[in-house]
Coordinates of C-alpha atoms and ligand atoms in Angstrom, one line a residue:
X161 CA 27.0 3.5 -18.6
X162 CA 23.7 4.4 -19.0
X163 CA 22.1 7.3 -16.5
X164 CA 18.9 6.7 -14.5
X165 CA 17.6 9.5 -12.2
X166 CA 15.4 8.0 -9.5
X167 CA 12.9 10.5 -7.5
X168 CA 11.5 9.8 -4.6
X169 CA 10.2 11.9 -1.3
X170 CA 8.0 10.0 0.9
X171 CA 7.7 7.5 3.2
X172 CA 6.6 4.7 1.0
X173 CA 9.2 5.6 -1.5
X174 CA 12.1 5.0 0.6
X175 CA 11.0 1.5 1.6
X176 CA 10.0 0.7 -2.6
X177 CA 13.7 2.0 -3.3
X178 CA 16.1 0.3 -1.4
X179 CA 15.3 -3.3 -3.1
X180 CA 15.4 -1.8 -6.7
X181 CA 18.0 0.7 -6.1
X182 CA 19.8 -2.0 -5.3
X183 CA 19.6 -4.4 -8.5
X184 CA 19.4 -0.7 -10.4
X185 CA 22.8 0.1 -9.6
X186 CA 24.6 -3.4 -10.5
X187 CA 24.1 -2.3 -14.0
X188 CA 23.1 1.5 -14.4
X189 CA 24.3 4.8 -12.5
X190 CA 21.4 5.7 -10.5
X191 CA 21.3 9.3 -9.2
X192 CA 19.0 9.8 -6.8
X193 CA 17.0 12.2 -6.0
X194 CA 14.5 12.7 -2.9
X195 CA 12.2 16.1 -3.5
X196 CA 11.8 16.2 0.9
X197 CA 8.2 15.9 0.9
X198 CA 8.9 13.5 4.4
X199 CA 11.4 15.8 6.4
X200 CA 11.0 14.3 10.0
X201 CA 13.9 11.8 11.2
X202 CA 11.1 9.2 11.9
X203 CA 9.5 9.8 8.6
X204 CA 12.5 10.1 5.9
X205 CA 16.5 9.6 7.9
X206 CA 15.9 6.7 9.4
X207 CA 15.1 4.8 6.3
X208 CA 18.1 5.8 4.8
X209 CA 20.1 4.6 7.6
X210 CA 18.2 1.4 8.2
X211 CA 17.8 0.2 4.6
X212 CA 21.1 1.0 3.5
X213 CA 19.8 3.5 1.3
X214 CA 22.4 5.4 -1.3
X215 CA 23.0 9.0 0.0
X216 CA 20.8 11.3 -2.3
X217 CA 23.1 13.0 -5.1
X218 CA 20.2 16.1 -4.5
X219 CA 18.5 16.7 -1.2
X220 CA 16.0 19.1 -3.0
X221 CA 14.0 20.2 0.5
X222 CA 10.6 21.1 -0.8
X223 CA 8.7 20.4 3.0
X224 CA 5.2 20.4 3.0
X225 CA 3.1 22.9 1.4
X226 CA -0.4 22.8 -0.4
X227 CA -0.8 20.6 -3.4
X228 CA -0.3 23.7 -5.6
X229 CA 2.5 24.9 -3.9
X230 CA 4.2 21.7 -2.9
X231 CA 3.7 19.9 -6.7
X232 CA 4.7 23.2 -8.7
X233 CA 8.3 23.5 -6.5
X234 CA 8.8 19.8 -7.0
X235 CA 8.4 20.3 -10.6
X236 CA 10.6 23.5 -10.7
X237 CA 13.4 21.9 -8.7
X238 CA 13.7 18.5 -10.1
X239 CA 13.8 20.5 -14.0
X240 CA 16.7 21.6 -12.7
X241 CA 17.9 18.5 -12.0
X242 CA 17.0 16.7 -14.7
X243 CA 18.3 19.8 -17.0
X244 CA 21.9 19.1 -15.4
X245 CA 22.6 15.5 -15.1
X246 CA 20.4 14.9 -19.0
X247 CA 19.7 11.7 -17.7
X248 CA 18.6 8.5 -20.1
X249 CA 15.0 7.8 -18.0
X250 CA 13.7 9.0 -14.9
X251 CA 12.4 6.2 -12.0
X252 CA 9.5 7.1 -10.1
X253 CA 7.1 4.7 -7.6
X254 CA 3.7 4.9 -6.4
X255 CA 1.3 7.7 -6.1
X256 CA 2.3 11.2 -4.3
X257 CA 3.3 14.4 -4.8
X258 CA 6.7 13.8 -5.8
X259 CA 5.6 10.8 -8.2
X260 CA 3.5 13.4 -10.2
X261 CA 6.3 16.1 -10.2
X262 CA 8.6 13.7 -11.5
X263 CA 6.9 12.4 -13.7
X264 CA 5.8 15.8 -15.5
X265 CA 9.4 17.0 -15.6
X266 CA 10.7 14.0 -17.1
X267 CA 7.8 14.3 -19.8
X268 CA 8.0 17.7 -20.5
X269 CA 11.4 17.1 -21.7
X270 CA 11.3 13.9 -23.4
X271 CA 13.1 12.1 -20.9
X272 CA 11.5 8.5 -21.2
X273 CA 9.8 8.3 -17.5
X274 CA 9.5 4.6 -15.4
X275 CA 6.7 4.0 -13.1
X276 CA 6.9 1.8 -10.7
X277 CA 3.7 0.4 -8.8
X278 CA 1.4 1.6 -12.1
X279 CA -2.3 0.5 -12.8
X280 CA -3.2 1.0 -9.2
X281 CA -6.9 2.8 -9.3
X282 CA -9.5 3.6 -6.3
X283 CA -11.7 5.0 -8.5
X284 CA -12.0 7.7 -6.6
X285 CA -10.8 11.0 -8.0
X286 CA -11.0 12.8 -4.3
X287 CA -8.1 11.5 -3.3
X288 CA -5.0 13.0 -4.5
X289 CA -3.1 9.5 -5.2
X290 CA -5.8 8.4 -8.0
X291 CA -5.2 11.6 -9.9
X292 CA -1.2 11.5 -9.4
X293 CA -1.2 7.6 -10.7
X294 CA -3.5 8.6 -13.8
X295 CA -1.5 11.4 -14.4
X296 CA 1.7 9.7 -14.0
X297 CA 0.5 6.9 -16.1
X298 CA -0.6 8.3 -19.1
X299 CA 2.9 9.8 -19.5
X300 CA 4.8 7.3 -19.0
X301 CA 6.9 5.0 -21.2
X302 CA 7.3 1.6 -19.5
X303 CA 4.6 0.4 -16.5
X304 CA 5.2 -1.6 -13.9
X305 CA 2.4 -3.4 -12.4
X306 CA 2.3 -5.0 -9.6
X307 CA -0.7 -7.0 -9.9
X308 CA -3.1 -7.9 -12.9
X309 CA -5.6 -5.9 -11.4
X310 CA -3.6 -3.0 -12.4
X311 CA -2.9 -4.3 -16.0
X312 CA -6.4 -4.6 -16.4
X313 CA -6.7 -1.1 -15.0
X314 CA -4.3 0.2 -17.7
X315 CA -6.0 -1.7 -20.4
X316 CA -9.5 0.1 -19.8
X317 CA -7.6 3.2 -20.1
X318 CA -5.9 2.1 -23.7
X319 CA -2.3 1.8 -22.3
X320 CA -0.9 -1.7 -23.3
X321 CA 2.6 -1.1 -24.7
X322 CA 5.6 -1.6 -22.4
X323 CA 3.2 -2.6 -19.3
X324 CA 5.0 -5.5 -17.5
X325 CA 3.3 -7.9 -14.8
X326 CA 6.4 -7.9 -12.1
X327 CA 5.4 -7.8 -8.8
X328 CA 5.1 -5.9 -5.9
X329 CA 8.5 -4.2 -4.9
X330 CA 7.2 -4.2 -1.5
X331 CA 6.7 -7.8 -1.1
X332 CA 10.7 -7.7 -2.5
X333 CA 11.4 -5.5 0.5
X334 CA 9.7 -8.0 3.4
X335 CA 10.9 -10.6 2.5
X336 CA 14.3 -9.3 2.3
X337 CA 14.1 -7.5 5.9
X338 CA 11.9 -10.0 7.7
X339 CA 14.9 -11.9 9.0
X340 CA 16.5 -9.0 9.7
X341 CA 13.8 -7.4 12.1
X342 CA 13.2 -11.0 13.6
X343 CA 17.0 -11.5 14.7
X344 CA 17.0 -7.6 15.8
X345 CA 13.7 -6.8 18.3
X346 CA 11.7 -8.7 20.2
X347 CA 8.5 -8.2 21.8
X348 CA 9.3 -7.3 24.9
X349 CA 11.4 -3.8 23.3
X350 CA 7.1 -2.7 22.5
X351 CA 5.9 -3.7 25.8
X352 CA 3.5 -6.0 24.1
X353 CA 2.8 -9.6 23.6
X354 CA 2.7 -12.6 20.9
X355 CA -0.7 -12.3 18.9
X356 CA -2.1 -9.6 21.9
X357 CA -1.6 -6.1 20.3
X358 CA -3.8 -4.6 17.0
X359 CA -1.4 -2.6 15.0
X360 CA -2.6 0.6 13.5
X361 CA -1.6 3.4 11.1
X362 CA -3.9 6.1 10.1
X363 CA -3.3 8.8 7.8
X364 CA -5.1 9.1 4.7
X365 CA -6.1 12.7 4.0
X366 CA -9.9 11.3 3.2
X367 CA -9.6 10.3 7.1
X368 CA -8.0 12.9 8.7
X369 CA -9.3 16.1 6.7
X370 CA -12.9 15.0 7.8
X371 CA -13.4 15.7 11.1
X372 CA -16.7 13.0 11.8
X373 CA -14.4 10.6 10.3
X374 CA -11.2 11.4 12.2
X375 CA -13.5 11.3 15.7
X376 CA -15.7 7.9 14.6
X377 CA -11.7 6.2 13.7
X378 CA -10.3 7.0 17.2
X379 CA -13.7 6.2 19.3
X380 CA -13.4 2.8 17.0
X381 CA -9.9 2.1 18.5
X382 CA -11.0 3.1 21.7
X383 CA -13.8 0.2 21.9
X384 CA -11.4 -2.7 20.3
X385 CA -10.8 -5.4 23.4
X386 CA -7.1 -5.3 22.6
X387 CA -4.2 -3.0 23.1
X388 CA -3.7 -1.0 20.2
X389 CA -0.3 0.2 19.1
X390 CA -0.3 3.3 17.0
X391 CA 2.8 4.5 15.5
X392 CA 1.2 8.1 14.7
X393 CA 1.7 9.8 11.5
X394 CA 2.8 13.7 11.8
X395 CA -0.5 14.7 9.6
X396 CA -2.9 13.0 12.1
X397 CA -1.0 13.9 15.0
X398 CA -1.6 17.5 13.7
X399 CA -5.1 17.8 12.6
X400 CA -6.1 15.9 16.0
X401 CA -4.2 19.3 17.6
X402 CA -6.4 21.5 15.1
X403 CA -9.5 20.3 15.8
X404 CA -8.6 20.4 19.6
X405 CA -9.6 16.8 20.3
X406 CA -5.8 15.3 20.9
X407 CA -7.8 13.6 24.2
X408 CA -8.5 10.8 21.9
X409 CA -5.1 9.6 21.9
X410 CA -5.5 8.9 25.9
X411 CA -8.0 6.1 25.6
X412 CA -6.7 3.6 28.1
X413 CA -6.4 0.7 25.4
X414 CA -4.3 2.8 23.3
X415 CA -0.4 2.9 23.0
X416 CA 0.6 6.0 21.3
X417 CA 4.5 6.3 20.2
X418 CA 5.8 8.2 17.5
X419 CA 6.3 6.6 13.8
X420 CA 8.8 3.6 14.0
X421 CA 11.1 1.8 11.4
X422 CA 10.4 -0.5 8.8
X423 CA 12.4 -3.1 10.9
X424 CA 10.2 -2.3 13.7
X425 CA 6.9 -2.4 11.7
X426 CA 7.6 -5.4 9.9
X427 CA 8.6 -7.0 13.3
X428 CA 5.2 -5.6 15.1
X429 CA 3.0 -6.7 11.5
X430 CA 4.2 -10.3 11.7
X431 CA 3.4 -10.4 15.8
X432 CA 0.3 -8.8 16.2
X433 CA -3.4 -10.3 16.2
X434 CA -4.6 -8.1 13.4
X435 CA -3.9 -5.2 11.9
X436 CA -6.3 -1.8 11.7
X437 CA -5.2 0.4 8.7
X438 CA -5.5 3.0 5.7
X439 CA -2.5 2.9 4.3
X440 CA -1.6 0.9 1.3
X441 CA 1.7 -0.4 1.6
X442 CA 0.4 -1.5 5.2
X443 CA -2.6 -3.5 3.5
X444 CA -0.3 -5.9 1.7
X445 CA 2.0 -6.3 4.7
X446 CA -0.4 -7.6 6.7
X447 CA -1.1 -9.9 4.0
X448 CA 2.4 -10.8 3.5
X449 CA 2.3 -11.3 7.3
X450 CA -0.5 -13.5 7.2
X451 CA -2.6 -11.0 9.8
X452 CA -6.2 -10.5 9.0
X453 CA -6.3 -6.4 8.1
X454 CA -8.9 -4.2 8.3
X455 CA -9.1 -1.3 6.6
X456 CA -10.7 2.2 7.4
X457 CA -11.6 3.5 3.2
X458 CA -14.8 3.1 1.2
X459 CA -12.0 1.7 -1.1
X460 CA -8.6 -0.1 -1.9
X461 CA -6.9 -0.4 -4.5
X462 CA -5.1 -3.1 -3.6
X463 CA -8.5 -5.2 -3.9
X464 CA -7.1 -8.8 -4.0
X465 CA -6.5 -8.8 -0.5
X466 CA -9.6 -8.4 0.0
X467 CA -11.0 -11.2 -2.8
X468 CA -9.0 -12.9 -0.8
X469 CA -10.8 -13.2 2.3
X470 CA -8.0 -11.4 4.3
X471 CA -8.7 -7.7 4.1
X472 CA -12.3 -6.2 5.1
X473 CA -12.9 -2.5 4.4
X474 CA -14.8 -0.9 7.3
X475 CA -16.6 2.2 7.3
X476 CA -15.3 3.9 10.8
X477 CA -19.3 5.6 11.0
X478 CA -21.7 3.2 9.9
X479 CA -19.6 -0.2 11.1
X480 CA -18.8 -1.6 14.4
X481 CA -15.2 -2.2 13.9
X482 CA -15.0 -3.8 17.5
X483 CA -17.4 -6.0 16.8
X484 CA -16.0 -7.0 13.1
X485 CA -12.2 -7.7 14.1
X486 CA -14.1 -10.3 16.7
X487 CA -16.3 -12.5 14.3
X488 CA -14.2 -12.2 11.3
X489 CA -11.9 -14.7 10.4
X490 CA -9.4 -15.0 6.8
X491 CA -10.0 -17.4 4.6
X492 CA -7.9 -18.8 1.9
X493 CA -3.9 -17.8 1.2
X494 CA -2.7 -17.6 -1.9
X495 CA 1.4 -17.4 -1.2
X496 CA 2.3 -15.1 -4.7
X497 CA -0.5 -12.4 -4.8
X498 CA 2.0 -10.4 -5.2
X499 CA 4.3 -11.8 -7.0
X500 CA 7.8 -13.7 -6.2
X501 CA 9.9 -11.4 -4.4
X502 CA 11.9 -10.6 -7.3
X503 CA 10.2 -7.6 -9.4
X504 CA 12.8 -5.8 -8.3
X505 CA 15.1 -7.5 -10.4
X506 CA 12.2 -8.3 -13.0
X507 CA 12.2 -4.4 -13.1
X508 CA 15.9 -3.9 -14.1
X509 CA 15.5 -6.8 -16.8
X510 CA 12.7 -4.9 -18.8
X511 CA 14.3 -1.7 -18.2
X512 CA 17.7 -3.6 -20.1
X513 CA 15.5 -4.6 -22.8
X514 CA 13.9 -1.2 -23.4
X515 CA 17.4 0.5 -24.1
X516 CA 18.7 -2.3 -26.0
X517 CA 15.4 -1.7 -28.3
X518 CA 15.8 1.7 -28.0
X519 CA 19.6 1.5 -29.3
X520 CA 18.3 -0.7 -32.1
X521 CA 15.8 1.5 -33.7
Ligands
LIG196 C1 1.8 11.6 1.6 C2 1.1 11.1 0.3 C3 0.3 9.9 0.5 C4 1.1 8.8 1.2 C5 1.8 9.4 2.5 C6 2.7 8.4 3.1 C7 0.6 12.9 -1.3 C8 -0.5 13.7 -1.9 N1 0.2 12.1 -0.3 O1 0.7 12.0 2.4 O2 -0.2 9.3 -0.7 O3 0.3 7.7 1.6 O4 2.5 10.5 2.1 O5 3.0 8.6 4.4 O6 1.7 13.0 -1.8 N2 4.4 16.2 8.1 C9 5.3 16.4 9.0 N3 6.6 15.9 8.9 C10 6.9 15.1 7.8 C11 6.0 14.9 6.8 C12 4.7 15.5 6.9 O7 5.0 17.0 10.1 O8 8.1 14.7 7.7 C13 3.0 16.7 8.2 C14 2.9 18.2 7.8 O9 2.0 18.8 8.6 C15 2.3 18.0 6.4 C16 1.4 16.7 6.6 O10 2.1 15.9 7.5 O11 1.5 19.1 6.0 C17 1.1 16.0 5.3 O12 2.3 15.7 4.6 P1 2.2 15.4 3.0 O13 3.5 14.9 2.6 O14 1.7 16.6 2.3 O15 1.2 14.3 2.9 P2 1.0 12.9 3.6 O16 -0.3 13.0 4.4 O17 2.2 12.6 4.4
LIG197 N1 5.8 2.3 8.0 C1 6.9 2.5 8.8 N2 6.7 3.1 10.1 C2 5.5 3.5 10.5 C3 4.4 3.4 9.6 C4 4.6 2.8 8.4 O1 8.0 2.1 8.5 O2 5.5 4.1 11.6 C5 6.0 1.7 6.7 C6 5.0 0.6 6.4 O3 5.5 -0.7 7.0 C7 5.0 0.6 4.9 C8 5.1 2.0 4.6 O4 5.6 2.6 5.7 O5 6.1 -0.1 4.4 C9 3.8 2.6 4.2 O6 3.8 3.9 4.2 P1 2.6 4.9 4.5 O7 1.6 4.1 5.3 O8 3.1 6.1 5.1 O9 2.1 5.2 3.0 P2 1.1 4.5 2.0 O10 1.6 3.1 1.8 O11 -0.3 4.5 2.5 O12 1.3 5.3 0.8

C-alpha cells in the first residue's frame, strides 16, 4: 500500500483534514503528521477529538516562534520524518508555516509534494500566507484548486500540469458537520438569539501587528447595534495585552469567550445576522451559511464571495462598518461556488491517477 505523509499544524489544517483524511485512508496509509504550530486545547485538541481526527503518528511540538525560527525547526523536524518513514508523496493544505516547511522538505528530497487549497493569491507579498502558497506552489507536483480563480492564478504563474479544479475541502467539511452541530447546541447554550448576534473572528497578523488597525477593529465592534460574539484568537488576545489596551474587549455590546469548536462555530455561523471577519476559512462559511460577511482586509483571496454580492471588504479606519453591516444587503447565491462537497474524494481520485501514471512510466 502506497505511503502518504500528511502535515499539518494549525487551526485551519485540522478542520481541511478530517474530510480528506478520511477518503485518504480508504485507499492509502496516511501517516500524519502535525508540526504543533496551534498548541492550545481550544486551538489544536479539541479538533482532534471533535472531528474524529486519526491520532498523529508524530506530535513534532514546534510551538510558536518567529518565522525564521518557527519555519527552519519545522523544516529540520519533519526531514526527519520524512527521512524515516520514505514516504511515496507528502499532503499539505493551505498557506502557513507548516504548509511551507512541508512543502520544502518534501522537495528537497524528491518526495512528490500535494497541495491542497493551491492557486489562492492576495497579491499581497506582506502577508506571510501569499509567500508560503507561492512557495509551496512552485514546488509542488499535483495542485488542488479550489476555485477557478486559483487555476487562473496558477496559469499567470506558468504552472498548468497536474492542476485539478476540485473544490473546496472546506465546503466538504460543513456540509458534513452541519447536521451534526444542529442536533448538538442550540442557541440558548451562547446566550444569544435566532438572527440577533454578529459573529466575529479576528486575527490576521496585518490586523493585529498594527496597532491603529487593531484599535480602529475593536472601536468598530464596539459601535455595531448588535451583540457581538467573539471567539478570541490567542495572537489577538495577546497583542491587545502588549499594547495595554485589553479595555477594548469590555465594550458593553461585546461577548468575549475563548476560541470554540468547529461544531460550535458552524452552529453560531448558520444562526447569526452577519458575520464580521478576517479569516479565510471563515469568509466561505459564512457564504456556505448564507450570512452576509464582512471582512476587515484591503484584500481576499477568496474573491468570489465577494463578486458575488455576499462578502464586502471593509477598511476598519477609513469605513463605517456600523453603518455598512446596516444598509447592505446580499445579492445573488450561487449554491456550488465552491464546488459539490466532494473534493475531498475528487482529491483521492487524481491522487490514484497520478501513481498509476507514475507506475506506468
Ligand atoms: C497562523 C497562520 C495563519 C492562519 C492562522 C490560523 C502562519 C504564518 N500563519 O497564524 O495563516 O490564518 O494560523 O489560526 O502560519 N498562540 C497561542 N496558542 C496557540 C497558538 C498560537 O497562544 O495554540 C499565540 C502565540 O502567541 C503565537 C501567536 O498566537 O505567537 C501566533 O501564532 P502563529 O501560529 O505563529 O500564527 P497565527 O497568527 O496563529
Ligand atoms: N474556527 C473554530 N473556532 C474558532 C474560530 C474559528 O473552529 O473559535 C474555525 C472556523 O470555523 C474555520 C477555521 O477555524 O473553519 C478557520 O481558521 P482560522 O480563522 O484560524 O484561520 P484561516 O482560515 O484564516 O487561515
Amino acid at each position: 500500500m502506497r505511503k502518504i505523509v500528511t502535515i499539518v499544524g494549525a487551526r485551519p489544517q485540522f478542520i481541511k483534514v478530517a474530510p480528506v483524511s478520511r477518503e485518504l485512508r480508504k485507499v492509502y496509509r496516511e501517516i500524519l503528521v502535525n508540526t504543533g504550530q496551534h498548541y492550545d486545547y481550544k486551538m489544536s485538541g479539541i479538533f482532534f477529538e471533535e472531528l474524529n481526527i486519526p491520532k498523529p503518528d508524530y506530535d513534532l511540538g514546534v510551538g510558536s516562534a518567529s518565522h525564521g525560527k518557527q519555519t527552519g525547526e519545522m523544516l529540520t523536524k519533519i526531514e526527519e520524518v520524512l527521512l524515516q518513514e520514505k514516504p511515496d508523496a507528502v499532503l499539505v493544505y493551505g498557506d502557513t508555516n507548516s504548509t511551507l516547511a512541508g512543502a520544502l522538505a518534501a522537495s528537497k528530497l524528491h518526495i512528490p509534494l500535494f497541495h491542497v487549497e493551491a492557486g489562492l493569491r492576495s497579491f499581497n507579498k506582506r502577508m506571510p500566507e501569499e509567500i508560503n502558497r507561492i512557495l509551496t506552489d512552485h514546488v509542488s507536483e499535483i495542485l488542488f484548486a479550489p476555485t477557478e480563480t486559483a487555476i487562473q492564478n496558477l496559469k499567470n504563474e506558468g504552472i498548468t500540469k497536474n492542476v485539478f479544479h476540485v473544490g473546496d475541502v472546506m465546503y466538504d467539511a460543513f456540509v458534513y458537520y452541519s447536521q451534526m452541530a444542529a442536533e448538538q447546541y442550540e442557541l440558548n447554550d451562547f446566550g444569544v438569539e435566532e438572527k440577533q448576534y454578529i459573529l466575529a473572528t479576528i486575527h490576521r497578523a496585518e490586523n493585529t501587528d498594527d496597532l491603529n488597525r487593531l484599535k480602529a477593529i475593536f472601536e468598530s465592534l464596539a459601535k455595531l447595534n448588535e451583540t457581538v460574539l467573539l471567539p478570541l484568537h490567542p495572537r489577538t488576545e495577546n497583542k491587545l495585552k502588549e499594547a495595554g489596551i485589553e479595555s477594548v474587549l469590555q465594550a458593553t455590546n461585546l461577548k468575549v469567550i475563548p476560541p470554540i469548536s468547529y461544531l460550535e462555530m458552524v452552529f453560531l455561523e448558520n444562526h447569526a445576522k452577519a458575520i464580521v471577519t478576517d479569516s479565510g476559512g471563515v469568509q466561505k462559511e459564512a457564504y456556505f451559511a448564507k450570512v452576509p460577511c464582512f471582512t476587515l482586509r484591503d484584500q481576499t483571496e477568496w474573491v468570489e464571495t465577494v463578486e458575488v454580492g455576499w462578502n464586502r471588504l471593509v477598511n476598519p479606519i477609513e469605513e463605517n462598518l456600523a453603518q455598512i453591516v446596516g444598509a447592505w444587503q446580499p445579492t445573488t447565491y450561487n449554491e456550488h461556488l465552491y464546488g459539490n462537497g466532494d473534493a475531498s474524494s475528487q482529491i483521492v481520485n487524481h491522487i490514484h491517477l497520478f501513481f498509476d501514471e507514475e507506475r506506468g512510466r
